Amino acid sequence: GVVKSVSVEPCNKEPCEIPKGQSAVISVHCVSNTNAEKLRLSVWAEIAGVELPYPGMKRDACNGKNVTCPIKENVDLHYTQTFQVKKFFPSVQTTARFNLKTNDDQDKVICCFKAPVKVV
């Protein structure tokens, strides 16, 4: 799919500084590139050279704000998700990778984007 826009709140500059114990809101506007009965979200971050999945992530993307499944090809999607930055997370600067995928055996990426973040 085509990503039209991405926003991270709160974020004044890159990398987005997100304090431990607080939350961030990620919003993406993209155009779907396929039909899908269900969507799932995966979020990864590189820590010490290893890509790790974001812990405690809500994977069912059909329950995000403004997304109703099933979705059709060439439809605008406005997906919003709140992420908790746990107090035990390491203080680190990294790039988070977000994927919205079909939740089926094809596992097709609908849209993906990266965001530079700094946990402080």
mmCIF file with all atom_site columns, C-alpha atoms in Angstrom:
data_model
loop_
_atom_site.group_PDB
_atom_site.id
_atom_site.type_symbol
_atom_site.label_atom_id
_atom_site.label_alt_id
_atom_site.label_comp_id
_atom_site.label_asym_id
_atom_site.label_entity_id
_atom_site.label_seq_id
_atom_site.pdbx_PDB_ins_code
_atom_site.Cartn_x
_atom_site.Cartn_y
_atom_site.Cartn_z
_atom_site.occupancy
_atom_site.B_iso_or_equiv
_atom_site.pdbx_formal_charge
_atom_site.auth_seq_id
_atom_site.auth_comp_id
_atom_site.auth_asym_id
_atom_site.auth_atom_id
_atom_site.pdbx_PDB_model_num
ATOM 1   C CA . GLY A 1 1   ? 0.000   0.000   0.000  1.00 0.00 ? 1   GLY A CA 1
ATOM 2   C CA . VAL A 1 2   ? 0.914   3.658   -0.153 1.00 0.00 ? 2   VAL A CA 1
ATOM 3   C CA . VAL A 1 3   ? 1.615   5.558   3.065  1.00 0.00 ? 3   VAL A CA 1
ATOM 4   C CA . LYS A 1 4   ? 0.144   9.071   2.861  1.00 0.00 ? 4   LYS A CA 1
ATOM 5   C CA . SER A 1 5   ? 1.110   10.346  6.321  1.00 0.00 ? 5   SER A CA 1
ATOM 6   C CA . VAL A 1 6   ? 2.413   9.275   9.726  1.00 0.00 ? 6   VAL A CA 1
ATOM 7   C CA . SER A 1 7   ? 2.275   11.155  13.011 1.00 0.00 ? 7   SER A CA 1
ATOM 8   C CA . VAL A 1 8   ? 3.603   10.411  16.484 1.00 0.00 ? 8   VAL A CA 1
ATOM 9   C CA . GLU A 1 9   ? 2.269   12.307  19.509 1.00 0.00 ? 9   GLU A CA 1
ATOM 10  C CA . PRO A 1 10  ? 3.934   13.758  21.470 1.00 0.00 ? 10  PRO A CA 1
ATOM 11  C CA . CYS A 1 11  ? 6.709   14.515  19.015 1.00 0.00 ? 11  CYS A CA 1
ATOM 12  C CA . ASN A 1 12  ? 8.333   17.891  18.426 1.00 0.00 ? 12  ASN A CA 1
ATOM 13  C CA . LYS A 1 13  ? 11.398  16.669  16.518 1.00 0.00 ? 13  LYS A CA 1
ATOM 14  C CA . GLU A 1 14  ? 13.131  13.496  15.381 1.00 0.00 ? 14  GLU A CA 1
ATOM 15  C CA . PRO A 1 15  ? 13.871  11.270  17.082 1.00 0.00 ? 15  PRO A CA 1
ATOM 16  C CA . CYS A 1 16  ? 10.594  11.382  18.989 1.00 0.00 ? 16  CYS A CA 1
ATOM 17  C CA . GLU A 1 17  ? 11.432  11.477  22.692 1.00 0.00 ? 17  GLU A CA 1
ATOM 18  C CA . ILE A 1 18  ? 9.001   9.382   24.700 1.00 0.00 ? 18  ILE A CA 1
ATOM 19  C CA . PRO A 1 19  ? 9.413   9.315   28.489 1.00 0.00 ? 19  PRO A CA 1
ATOM 20  C CA . LYS A 1 20  ? 9.257   6.000   30.314 1.00 0.00 ? 20  LYS A CA 1
ATOM 21  C CA . GLY A 1 21  ? 5.923   5.406   32.012 1.00 0.00 ? 21  GLY A CA 1
ATOM 22  C CA . GLN A 1 22  ? 4.020   7.467   29.455 1.00 0.00 ? 22  GLN A CA 1
ATOM 23  C CA . SER A 1 23  ? 2.271   6.683   26.205 1.00 0.00 ? 23  SER A CA 1
ATOM 24  C CA . ALA A 1 24  ? 2.596   7.695   22.582 1.00 0.00 ? 24  ALA A CA 1
ATOM 25  C CA . VAL A 1 25  ? -0.067  7.778   19.888 1.00 0.00 ? 25  VAL A CA 1
ATOM 26  C CA . ILE A 1 26  ? 0.887   6.623   16.396 1.00 0.00 ? 26  ILE A CA 1
ATOM 27  C CA . SER A 1 27  ? -1.402  7.495   13.480 1.00 0.00 ? 27  SER A CA 1
ATOM 28  C CA . VAL A 1 28  ? -0.955  6.369   9.894  1.00 0.00 ? 28  VAL A CA 1
ATOM 29  C CA . HIS A 1 29  ? -2.964  7.192   6.788  1.00 0.00 ? 29  HIS A CA 1
ATOM 30  C CA . CYS A 1 30  ? -2.375  4.715   3.970  1.00 0.00 ? 30  CYS A CA 1
ATOM 31  C CA . VAL A 1 31  ? -4.147  3.228   0.965  1.00 0.00 ? 31  VAL A CA 1
ATOM 32  C CA . SER A 1 32  ? -4.729  -0.535  1.095  1.00 0.00 ? 32  SER A CA 1
ATOM 33  C CA . ASN A 1 33  ? -3.168  -2.599  -1.665 1.00 0.00 ? 33  ASN A CA 1
ATOM 34  C CA . THR A 1 34  ? -5.378  -5.678  -1.232 1.00 0.00 ? 34  THR A CA 1
ATOM 35  C CA . ASN A 1 35  ? -8.637  -6.996  0.184  1.00 0.00 ? 35  ASN A CA 1
ATOM 36  C CA . ALA A 1 36  ? -8.359  -8.350  3.726  1.00 0.00 ? 36  ALA A CA 1
ATOM 37  C CA . GLU A 1 37  ? -10.803 -9.968  6.131  1.00 0.00 ? 37  GLU A CA 1
ATOM 38  C CA . LYS A 1 38  ? -8.653  -9.009  9.133  1.00 0.00 ? 38  LYS A CA 1
ATOM 39  C CA . LEU A 1 39  ? -5.584  -6.893  9.833  1.00 0.00 ? 39  LEU A CA 1
ATOM 40  C CA . ARG A 1 40  ? -2.856  -7.293  12.392 1.00 0.00 ? 40  ARG A CA 1
ATOM 41  C CA . LEU A 1 41  ? -0.192  -4.918  13.597 1.00 0.00 ? 41  LEU A CA 1
ATOM 42  C CA . SER A 1 42  ? 3.398   -5.840  14.278 1.00 0.00 ? 42  SER A CA 1
ATOM 43  C CA . VAL A 1 43  ? 5.889   -3.449  15.842 1.00 0.00 ? 43  VAL A CA 1
ATOM 44  C CA . TRP A 1 44  ? 9.620   -4.070  16.093 1.00 0.00 ? 44  TRP A CA 1
ATOM 45  C CA . ALA A 1 45  ? 12.561  -2.073  17.423 1.00 0.00 ? 45  ALA A CA 1
ATOM 46  C CA . GLU A 1 46  ? 16.279  -2.671  17.105 1.00 0.00 ? 46  GLU A CA 1
ATOM 47  C CA . ILE A 1 47  ? 17.929  -2.946  20.518 1.00 0.00 ? 47  ILE A CA 1
ATOM 48  C CA . ALA A 1 48  ? 21.671  -3.695  20.735 1.00 0.00 ? 48  ALA A CA 1
ATOM 49  C CA . GLY A 1 49  ? 21.708  -4.804  17.098 1.00 0.00 ? 49  GLY A CA 1
ATOM 50  C CA . VAL A 1 50  ? 18.790  -7.235  17.483 1.00 0.00 ? 50  VAL A CA 1
ATOM 51  C CA . GLU A 1 51  ? 15.249  -6.622  16.159 1.00 0.00 ? 51  GLU A CA 1
ATOM 52  C CA . LEU A 1 52  ? 12.802  -7.323  18.972 1.00 0.00 ? 52  LEU A CA 1
ATOM 53  C CA . PRO A 1 53  ? 8.991   -7.337  18.962 1.00 0.00 ? 53  PRO A CA 1
ATOM 54  C CA . TYR A 1 54  ? 7.328   -4.606  21.002 1.00 0.00 ? 54  TYR A CA 1
ATOM 55  C CA . PRO A 1 55  ? 6.036   -6.253  24.209 1.00 0.00 ? 55  PRO A CA 1
ATOM 56  C CA . GLY A 1 56  ? 2.362   -6.157  25.154 1.00 0.00 ? 56  GLY A CA 1
ATOM 57  C CA . MET A 1 57  ? 1.277   -5.019  21.725 1.00 0.00 ? 57  MET A CA 1
ATOM 58  C CA . LYS A 1 58  ? -2.376  -5.237  20.708 1.00 0.00 ? 58  LYS A CA 1
ATOM 59  C CA . ARG A 1 59  ? -2.050  -7.136  17.428 1.00 0.00 ? 59  ARG A CA 1
ATOM 60  C CA . ASP A 1 60  ? -5.654  -7.031  16.169 1.00 0.00 ? 60  ASP A CA 1
ATOM 61  C CA . ALA A 1 61  ? -5.642  -3.930  13.948 1.00 0.00 ? 61  ALA A CA 1
ATOM 62  C CA . CYS A 1 62  ? -9.365  -4.201  13.194 1.00 0.00 ? 62  CYS A CA 1
ATOM 63  C CA . ASN A 1 63  ? -10.082 -2.799  16.637 1.00 0.00 ? 63  ASN A CA 1
ATOM 64  C CA . GLY A 1 64  ? -7.985  0.333   16.113 1.00 0.00 ? 64  GLY A CA 1
ATOM 65  C CA . LYS A 1 65  ? -9.648  3.699   15.755 1.00 0.00 ? 65  LYS A CA 1
ATOM 66  C CA . ASN A 1 66  ? -11.207 4.357   12.343 1.00 0.00 ? 66  ASN A CA 1
ATOM 67  C CA . VAL A 1 67  ? -10.555 0.869   10.883 1.00 0.00 ? 67  VAL A CA 1
ATOM 68  C CA . THR A 1 68  ? -13.411 -1.515  10.159 1.00 0.00 ? 68  THR A CA 1
ATOM 69  C CA . CYS A 1 69  ? -12.717 -4.982  8.790  1.00 0.00 ? 69  CYS A CA 1
ATOM 70  C CA . PRO A 1 70  ? -13.005 -6.439  6.254  1.00 0.00 ? 70  PRO A CA 1
ATOM 71  C CA . ILE A 1 71  ? -11.142 -3.862  4.165  1.00 0.00 ? 71  ILE A CA 1
ATOM 72  C CA . LYS A 1 72  ? -11.151 -3.468  0.414  1.00 0.00 ? 72  LYS A CA 1
ATOM 73  C CA . GLU A 1 73  ? -8.306  -2.783  -1.999 1.00 0.00 ? 73  GLU A CA 1
ATOM 74  C CA . ASN A 1 74  ? -7.580  0.917   -2.766 1.00 0.00 ? 74  ASN A CA 1
ATOM 75  C CA . VAL A 1 75  ? -9.394  2.171   0.339  1.00 0.00 ? 75  VAL A CA 1
ATOM 76  C CA . ASP A 1 76  ? -8.023  4.912   2.612  1.00 0.00 ? 76  ASP A CA 1
ATOM 77  C CA . LEU A 1 77  ? -7.115  3.571   6.051  1.00 0.00 ? 77  LEU A CA 1
ATOM 78  C CA . HIS A 1 78  ? -6.631  5.873   9.038  1.00 0.00 ? 78  HIS A CA 1
ATOM 79  C CA . TYR A 1 79  ? -5.168  3.688   11.780 1.00 0.00 ? 79  TYR A CA 1
ATOM 80  C CA . THR A 1 80  ? -4.418  5.002   15.281 1.00 0.00 ? 80  THR A CA 1
ATOM 81  C CA . GLN A 1 81  ? -2.848  3.089   18.153 1.00 0.00 ? 81  GLN A CA 1
ATOM 82  C CA . THR A 1 82  ? -1.709  4.103   21.640 1.00 0.00 ? 82  THR A CA 1
ATOM 83  C CA . PHE A 1 83  ? 1.520   2.536   22.895 1.00 0.00 ? 83  PHE A CA 1
ATOM 84  C CA . GLN A 1 84  ? 2.584   2.354   26.513 1.00 0.00 ? 84  GLN A CA 1
ATOM 85  C CA . VAL A 1 85  ? 6.281   2.998   27.130 1.00 0.00 ? 85  VAL A CA 1
ATOM 86  C CA . LYS A 1 86  ? 6.917   0.821   30.162 1.00 0.00 ? 86  LYS A CA 1
ATOM 87  C CA . LYS A 1 87  ? 9.141   2.048   32.984 1.00 0.00 ? 87  LYS A CA 1
ATOM 88  C CA . PHE A 1 88  ? 11.388  -1.007  32.600 1.00 0.00 ? 88  PHE A CA 1
ATOM 89  C CA . PHE A 1 89  ? 12.219  -0.216  28.948 1.00 0.00 ? 89  PHE A CA 1
ATOM 90  C CA . PRO A 1 90  ? 15.876  0.667   28.404 1.00 0.00 ? 90  PRO A CA 1
ATOM 91  C CA . SER A 1 91  ? 16.782  4.282   27.715 1.00 0.00 ? 91  SER A CA 1
ATOM 92  C CA . VAL A 1 92  ? 17.669  3.926   24.057 1.00 0.00 ? 92  VAL A CA 1
ATOM 93  C CA . GLN A 1 93  ? 17.499  5.629   20.694 1.00 0.00 ? 93  GLN A CA 1
ATOM 94  C CA . THR A 1 94  ? 16.224  3.314   17.973 1.00 0.00 ? 94  THR A CA 1
ATOM 95  C CA . THR A 1 95  ? 14.046  3.033   14.907 1.00 0.00 ? 95  THR A CA 1
ATOM 96  C CA . ALA A 1 96  ? 10.657  1.431   15.428 1.00 0.00 ? 96  ALA A CA 1
ATOM 97  C CA . ARG A 1 97  ? 9.216   -0.508  12.479 1.00 0.00 ? 97  ARG A CA 1
ATOM 98  C CA . PHE A 1 98  ? 5.426   -0.738  12.105 1.00 0.00 ? 98  PHE A CA 1
ATOM 99  C CA . ASN A 1 99  ? 3.639   -3.186  9.778  1.00 0.00 ? 99  ASN A CA 1
ATOM 100 C CA . LEU A 1 100 ? -0.076  -3.478  9.084  1.00 0.00 ? 100 LEU A CA 1
ATOM 101 C CA . LYS A 1 101 ? -0.571  -6.922  7.536  1.00 0.00 ? 101 LYS A CA 1
ATOM 102 C CA . THR A 1 102 ? -3.350  -9.210  6.432  1.00 0.00 ? 102 THR A CA 1
ATOM 103 C CA . ASN A 1 103 ? -4.103  -11.680 9.200  1.00 0.00 ? 103 ASN A CA 1
ATOM 104 C CA . ASP A 1 104 ? -4.208  -14.772 6.988  1.00 0.00 ? 104 ASP A CA 1
ATOM 105 C CA . ASP A 1 105 ? -1.885  -17.317 5.403  1.00 0.00 ? 105 ASP A CA 1
ATOM 106 C CA . GLN A 1 106 ? -0.670  -14.743 2.848  1.00 0.00 ? 106 GLN A CA 1
ATOM 107 C CA . ASP A 1 107 ? 0.619   -12.376 5.559  1.00 0.00 ? 107 ASP A CA 1
ATOM 108 C CA . LYS A 1 108 ? 0.651   -9.532  3.013  1.00 0.00 ? 108 LYS A CA 1
ATOM 109 C CA . VAL A 1 109 ? 1.911   -6.110  4.130  1.00 0.00 ? 109 VAL A CA 1
ATOM 110 C CA . ILE A 1 110 ? -0.805  -3.462  3.687  1.00 0.00 ? 110 ILE A CA 1
ATOM 111 C CA . CYS A 1 111 ? 1.433   -0.598  4.775  1.00 0.00 ? 111 CYS A CA 1
ATOM 112 C CA . CYS A 1 112 ? 4.634   -0.178  6.713  1.00 0.00 ? 112 CYS A CA 1
ATOM 113 C CA . PHE A 1 113 ? 6.668   2.690   8.068  1.00 0.00 ? 113 PHE A CA 1
ATOM 114 C CA . LYS A 1 114 ? 9.570   3.450   10.388 1.00 0.00 ? 114 LYS A CA 1
ATOM 115 C CA . ALA A 1 115 ? 9.808   6.068   13.114 1.00 0.00 ? 115 ALA A CA 1
ATOM 116 C CA . PRO A 1 116 ? 12.963  7.196   14.930 1.00 0.00 ? 116 PRO A CA 1
ATOM 117 C CA . VAL A 1 117 ? 12.270  7.140   18.673 1.00 0.00 ? 117 VAL A CA 1
ATOM 118 C CA . LYS A 1 118 ? 14.204  7.785   21.847 1.00 0.00 ? 118 LYS A CA 1
ATOM 119 C CA . VAL A 1 119 ? 13.048  6.323   25.152 1.00 0.00 ? 119 VAL A CA 1
ATOM 120 C CA . VAL A 1 120 ? 14.066  8.731   27.919 1.00 0.00 ? 120 VAL A CA 1
#
